[in-house]
CSV table of C-alpha atoms and ligand atoms in Angstrom, one decimal:
chain,number,residue,atom,x,y,z
F,25,MET,CA,56.5,165.8,254.9
F,26,GLU,CA,53.9,163.4,253.7
F,27,ASP,CA,51.9,164.4,250.6
F,28,PRO,CA,48.3,164.9,251.8
F,29,TRP,CA,46.9,164.1,248.3
F,30,GLN,CA,49.0,161.1,247.5
F,31,GLN,CA,46.1,158.7,248.4
F,32,CYS,CA,43.8,160.6,246.0
F,33,MET,CA,46.3,160.5,243.2
F,34,ASP,CA,46.8,156.7,243.7
F,35,ALA,CA,43.1,156.2,243.6
F,36,ALA,CA,42.9,158.3,240.3
F,37,VAL,CA,45.6,156.2,238.7
F,38,GLN,CA,43.8,152.9,239.6
F,39,LEU,CA,40.5,154.2,238.3
F,40,VAL,CA,41.8,155.5,235.0
F,41,LEU,CA,43.4,152.2,234.2
F,42,ARG,CA,40.1,150.4,235.0
F,43,ALA,CA,38.1,152.9,233.0
F,44,GLY,CA,40.6,152.7,230.1
F,45,GLN,CA,40.0,148.9,229.8
F,46,ILE,CA,36.3,149.5,229.5
F,47,VAL,CA,36.8,152.2,226.9
F,48,ARG,CA,39.2,150.1,224.9
F,49,LYS,CA,36.8,147.2,224.8
F,50,ALA,CA,33.8,149.4,223.9
F,51,LEU,CA,35.7,151.1,221.1
F,52,ALA,CA,35.2,148.1,218.8
F,53,GLU,CA,31.6,147.5,219.7
F,54,GLU,CA,28.3,149.1,218.5
F,55,LYS,CA,27.4,152.3,220.3
F,56,ARG,CA,24.2,154.2,221.0
F,57,VAL,CA,25.1,157.8,220.2
F,58,SER,CA,23.2,160.9,221.3
F,59,THR,CA,23.9,164.6,220.9
F,60,LYS,CA,24.2,167.3,223.5
F,61,THR,CA,24.7,171.1,222.9
F,62,THR,CA,25.1,170.7,219.1
F,63,VAL,CA,24.7,167.9,216.5
F,64,VAL,CA,28.5,167.3,216.7
F,65,ASP,CA,28.7,167.3,220.5
F,66,LEU,CA,28.3,163.5,221.0
F,67,VAL,CA,27.8,161.3,223.9
F,68,THR,CA,27.5,157.5,224.3
F,69,GLU,CA,26.4,155.1,227.0
F,70,THR,CA,30.0,154.4,227.7
F,71,ASP,CA,30.8,158.0,228.5
F,72,GLN,CA,27.9,158.0,231.0
F,73,PHE,CA,28.8,154.5,232.4
F,74,VAL,CA,32.4,155.4,232.9
F,75,GLU,CA,31.7,158.8,234.6
F,76,GLU,CA,29.2,157.1,236.9
F,77,LEU,CA,31.8,154.4,237.8
F,78,LEU,CA,34.6,157.0,238.4
F,79,ILE,CA,32.4,159.3,240.6
F,80,SER,CA,30.7,156.6,242.6
F,81,SER,CA,34.1,154.9,243.3
F,82,LEU,CA,35.7,158.2,244.4
F,83,LYS,CA,32.7,159.3,246.5
F,84,GLU,CA,32.9,156.0,248.4
F,85,LYS,CA,36.6,156.7,249.3
F,86,PHE,CA,36.3,160.5,249.7
F,87,PRO,CA,32.7,161.3,250.7
F,88,SER,CA,33.3,165.0,251.5
F,89,HIS,CA,34.9,165.8,248.2
F,90,LYS,CA,33.1,167.7,245.3
F,91,PHE,CA,32.9,166.5,241.7
F,92,ILE,CA,32.7,168.1,238.3
F,93,GLY,CA,32.1,165.7,235.5
F,94,GLU,CA,31.4,166.3,231.8
F,95,GLU,CA,28.3,164.1,231.7
F,96,SER,CA,26.9,165.1,235.1
F,97,THR,CA,27.2,168.7,233.9
F,98,SER,CA,25.3,167.9,230.8
F,99,ALA,CA,22.6,166.3,232.9
F,100,GLY,CA,22.2,169.5,234.9
F,101,SER,CA,24.8,169.4,237.7
F,102,LYS,CA,26.4,172.8,238.6
F,103,CYS,CA,29.9,173.3,237.3
F,104,ILE,CA,31.4,175.5,240.1
F,105,LEU,CA,34.9,175.2,241.4
F,106,THR,CA,35.0,176.0,245.2
F,107,ASP,CA,37.8,175.8,247.7
F,108,CYS,CA,36.8,172.2,248.6
F,109,PRO,CA,38.8,169.3,247.2
F,110,THR,CA,37.3,168.8,243.8
F,111,TRP,CA,37.6,166.1,241.2
F,112,ILE,CA,37.3,167.3,237.5
F,113,ILE,CA,36.5,164.4,235.3
F,114,ASP,CA,36.2,163.6,231.6
F,115,PRO,CA,35.2,160.0,231.2
F,116,ILE,CA,36.0,159.8,227.5
F,117,ASP,CA,37.9,162.7,225.9
F,118,GLY,CA,37.6,162.3,222.2
F,119,THR,CA,34.1,161.0,222.2
F,120,CYS,CA,33.7,161.7,218.4
F,121,ASN,CA,36.9,159.7,217.8
F,122,PHE,CA,35.5,156.9,220.0
F,123,VAL,CA,32.2,156.8,218.0
F,124,HIS,CA,34.2,156.4,214.8
F,125,ARG,CA,36.7,154.0,216.3
F,126,PHE,CA,39.5,156.5,215.7
F,127,PRO,CA,41.9,155.5,218.4
F,128,LEU,CA,42.8,158.8,220.1
F,129,VAL,CA,40.7,158.5,223.2
F,130,ALA,CA,41.5,159.2,226.8
F,131,VAL,CA,40.2,159.2,230.4
F,132,SER,CA,41.1,162.4,232.3
F,133,ILE,CA,41.0,163.1,236.0
F,134,GLY,CA,42.2,166.4,237.5
F,135,PHE,CA,42.1,167.4,241.2
F,136,ALA,CA,42.0,170.9,242.7
F,137,VAL,CA,42.1,172.2,246.3
F,138,ASN,CA,41.5,175.8,247.1
F,139,GLN,CA,41.0,176.3,243.3
F,140,GLU,CA,44.6,175.2,242.7
F,141,LEU,CA,45.3,172.2,240.5
F,142,GLU,CA,47.1,169.6,242.6
F,143,PHE,CA,47.5,166.7,240.2
F,144,GLY,CA,46.3,165.3,236.9
F,145,VAL,CA,46.0,161.8,235.6
F,146,ILE,CA,45.3,161.0,231.9
F,147,TYR,CA,45.1,157.6,230.3
F,148,HIS,CA,45.5,157.2,226.5
F,149,CYS,CA,43.3,154.1,226.4
F,150,THR,CA,44.4,152.5,223.1
F,151,GLU,CA,48.1,153.1,223.5
F,152,GLU,CA,48.0,152.3,227.2
F,153,ARG,CA,50.0,155.4,228.1
F,154,LEU,CA,49.5,156.8,231.5
F,155,TYR,CA,50.3,160.5,231.9
F,156,THR,CA,50.6,161.9,235.5
F,157,GLY,CA,51.5,165.2,236.9
F,158,ARG,CA,51.8,166.2,240.6
F,159,LYS,CA,52.3,169.8,241.6
F,160,GLY,CA,56.0,170.3,242.4
F,161,GLN,CA,56.9,166.7,241.6
F,162,GLY,CA,57.2,166.5,237.8
F,163,ALA,CA,55.2,164.9,235.0
F,164,PHE,CA,55.6,161.4,233.7
F,165,CYS,CA,54.3,159.1,231.0
F,166,ASN,CA,54.5,155.4,231.9
F,167,GLY,CA,57.1,156.4,234.5
F,168,GLN,CA,59.3,158.3,232.1
F,169,ARG,CA,59.8,162.0,233.0
F,170,LEU,CA,58.2,164.4,230.5
F,171,GLN,CA,59.9,167.5,229.1
F,172,VAL,CA,58.3,170.1,226.8
F,173,SER,CA,60.1,171.4,223.7
F,174,LYS,CA,62.1,174.6,223.7
F,175,VAL,CA,60.7,176.2,220.5
F,176,THR,CA,60.0,179.9,220.9
F,177,ASP,CA,58.9,180.9,217.4
F,178,ILE,CA,55.7,180.1,215.5
F,179,SER,CA,57.9,179.5,212.4
F,180,ASN,CA,59.6,176.5,214.0
F,181,ALA,CA,56.5,175.1,215.7
F,182,LEU,CA,54.2,172.1,215.3
F,183,VAL,CA,50.9,173.5,216.6
F,184,LEU,CA,47.8,171.6,217.6
F,185,THR,CA,44.3,172.9,217.8
F,186,GLU,CA,40.7,171.6,218.0
F,187,ILE,CA,37.5,172.8,216.2
F,188,GLY,CA,35.2,172.7,219.2
F,189,THR,CA,31.5,171.9,218.9
F,190,LYS,CA,30.1,174.9,217.1
F,191,ARG,CA,29.7,174.9,213.3
F,192,ASP,CA,27.8,178.1,212.6
F,193,PRO,CA,29.4,180.3,209.8
F,194,ALA,CA,30.7,183.0,212.2
F,195,THR,CA,32.5,180.5,214.4
F,196,LEU,CA,33.9,178.7,211.5
F,197,LYS,CA,35.1,181.9,209.9
F,198,LEU,CA,37.0,182.8,213.1
F,199,PHE,CA,38.3,179.3,213.5
F,200,PHE,CA,39.9,179.3,210.0
F,201,SER,CA,41.1,182.9,210.3
F,202,ASN,CA,43.0,181.9,213.5
F,203,MET,CA,44.5,178.9,211.8
F,204,GLU,CA,45.4,181.0,208.7
F,205,LYS,CA,47.3,183.4,210.9
F,206,ILE,CA,49.4,180.6,212.5
F,207,LEU,CA,50.1,179.1,209.1
F,208,LYS,CA,51.1,182.6,207.6
F,209,PHE,CA,53.9,182.6,210.2
F,210,GLN,CA,55.2,179.5,208.4
F,211,ALA,CA,54.4,177.1,211.3
F,212,HIS,CA,55.8,173.7,210.4
F,213,GLY,CA,52.3,172.3,210.7
F,214,VAL,CA,48.9,172.5,212.3
F,215,ARG,CA,47.2,169.3,213.5
F,216,ILE,CA,43.6,168.5,214.7
F,217,ILE,CA,43.6,165.1,216.4
F,218,GLY,CA,40.1,165.1,218.0
F,219,SER,CA,41.1,165.0,221.7
F,220,SER,CA,42.1,168.2,223.4
F,221,THR,CA,43.4,166.2,226.4
F,222,LEU,CA,45.7,164.1,224.3
F,223,ALA,CA,46.8,167.2,222.3
F,224,LEU,CA,47.8,168.8,225.5
F,225,CYS,CA,49.7,165.6,226.5
F,226,TYR,CA,51.6,165.8,223.3
F,227,VAL,CA,52.7,169.4,224.2
F,228,ALA,CA,53.8,168.1,227.6
F,229,SER,CA,55.8,165.3,225.9
F,230,GLY,CA,57.5,167.8,223.5
F,231,ALA,CA,55.9,165.9,220.5
F,232,ALA,CA,54.1,169.2,219.7
F,233,ASP,CA,55.2,172.7,220.6
F,234,ALA,CA,51.9,174.4,221.2
F,235,TYR,CA,48.1,174.1,221.5
F,236,TYR,CA,45.3,176.5,221.4
F,237,GLN,CA,41.5,176.2,221.5
F,238,PHE,CA,38.3,178.0,222.1
F,239,GLY,CA,35.4,175.9,223.3
F,240,LEU,CA,37.1,173.2,225.4
F,241,HIS,CA,35.9,172.7,229.0
F,242,CYS,CA,37.4,172.5,232.4
F,243,TRP,CA,37.3,168.7,232.3
F,244,ASP,CA,39.4,168.7,229.1
F,245,LEU,CA,41.9,171.0,230.6
F,246,ALA,CA,42.3,170.4,234.4
F,247,ALA,CA,44.5,167.3,234.4
F,248,ALA,CA,46.5,168.3,231.4
F,249,THR,CA,47.3,171.7,232.8
F,250,VAL,CA,49.2,170.2,235.7
F,251,ILE,CA,51.0,167.7,233.4
F,252,ILE,CA,52.2,170.5,231.0
F,253,ARG,CA,53.3,172.8,233.8
F,254,GLU,CA,55.1,170.0,235.6
F,255,ALA,CA,56.8,169.2,232.2
F,256,GLY,CA,58.1,172.8,232.2
F,257,GLY,CA,55.5,174.3,229.9
F,258,THR,CA,53.1,177.3,230.0
F,259,VAL,CA,49.3,177.2,230.1
F,260,ILE,CA,47.6,180.6,229.7
F,261,ASP,CA,44.4,182.3,228.6
F,262,THR,CA,44.0,183.2,224.9
F,263,SER,CA,44.2,186.9,226.0
F,264,GLY,CA,47.8,186.3,227.2
F,265,GLY,CA,46.7,186.5,230.9
F,266,PRO,CA,46.5,183.8,233.5
F,267,LEU,CA,44.6,180.6,232.8
F,268,ASP,CA,41.0,180.6,233.9
F,269,LEU,CA,39.9,177.0,234.0
F,270,MET,CA,36.2,177.9,233.5
F,271,SER,CA,36.7,180.2,230.6
F,272,CYS,CA,36.6,177.6,227.8
F,273,ARG,CA,39.8,178.9,226.1
F,274,VAL,CA,43.5,178.1,226.3
F,275,VAL,CA,46.9,178.5,224.8
F,276,ALA,CA,49.6,176.0,226.0
F,277,ALA,CA,53.2,175.8,224.8
F,278,GLY,CA,56.6,174.5,225.7
F,279,THR,CA,57.8,178.0,226.2
F,280,LYS,CA,56.1,181.2,227.5
F,281,GLU,CA,57.4,183.1,224.4
F,282,LEU,CA,55.6,180.8,222.0
F,283,ALA,CA,52.4,180.8,224.1
F,284,MET,CA,52.4,184.6,224.1
F,285,LEU,CA,53.1,184.9,220.4
F,286,ILE,CA,50.1,182.6,219.6
F,287,ALA,CA,47.8,184.4,222.1
F,288,GLN,CA,48.6,187.7,220.4
F,289,GLU,CA,47.4,186.4,217.0
F,290,LEU,CA,44.1,184.8,218.1
F,291,GLN,CA,40.7,186.4,217.7
F,292,THR,CA,38.3,185.3,220.4
F,293,ILE,CA,35.6,182.8,219.6
F,294,GLN,CA,32.8,183.1,222.1
F,295,TYR,CA,31.8,179.9,223.9
F,296,GLY,CA,30.6,181.2,227.2
F,297,ARG,CA,31.9,179.9,230.5
F,298,ASP,CA,31.6,176.5,232.1
F,299,ASP,CA,30.4,178.0,235.4
F,300,GLU,CA,27.6,180.1,233.8
F,301,ASN,CA,25.6,177.2,232.4
H,408,IPD,C1,36.0,167.3,223.2
H,408,IPD,C2,37.2,166.9,222.5
H,408,IPD,C3,37.4,167.7,221.2
H,408,IPD,C4,37.3,169.2,221.5
H,408,IPD,C5,36.1,169.6,222.2
H,408,IPD,C6,36.0,168.8,223.5
H,408,IPD,P1,34.8,165.3,224.5
H,408,IPD,O1,35.8,166.6,224.4
H,408,IPD,O2,38.3,167.1,223.3
H,408,IPD,O3,38.6,167.4,220.7
H,408,IPD,O4,37.3,169.9,220.2
H,408,IPD,O5,36.1,171.0,222.5
H,408,IPD,O6,34.9,169.2,224.2
H,408,IPD,O7,33.4,165.8,224.3
H,408,IPD,O8,35.3,164.3,223.5
H,408,IPD,O9,35.1,164.9,225.9
């Protein structure tokens, strides 16, 4: 049977490659930087330009579809996932990296129908790596099939996390306490790379064993979730329950055992929900 969403996935691939070229070129140039929810939640004209390009191009092709975008949400659009075919877009993931010319930046497009993620497309702009995942059809990076790692213990794991955008003392205390717990289990290492989307792609590739974060958003998570699941991995809520895309919290790992062990250790950091703003 023909894949009803293939045409959408093809369009997403074409667009992330085009957007990636724009981001790559802009990385080296001067940027006008503004802040959003906190002084470390950054946005540039390129984030806004790329989101506008992606949404307007997709709307032209698929006029009945819905859109959730990082910068449109910041500008006041509602962030609600309905049963309609919905595109979930991060025009530049790793904006802080982008501002500093730190080369871990990505464009991410996820697509959901009936609130189920159908495919994800992520482009690591500087390394020209295209990650794709289609429900039931596997995950790939530049055409090579992805496979997660088989590590089941924290003590054998390389774990990735991100700080999020809050810097108040209570949040930082919890952040470091969570990291300390993972380190006390003698994890091989903990890394913070500045792009939750790419961190999740490293889990999908087996280059890292697990990832957890409080304070990421549905546009950081949508595309990567399909890619990790299709690479054989697990993506769950930090409570150990099923993932809730709008809850701003996640644990992902190559194995369910490792994801559950990490979830058990984490203390919740409150960030609210994407669909309540
Ligand atoms: C952010 C990055 C960062 C993570 C934040 C995200 P953005 O996305 O992924 O690593 O800590 O929680 O919101 O703003 O660069 O698209």
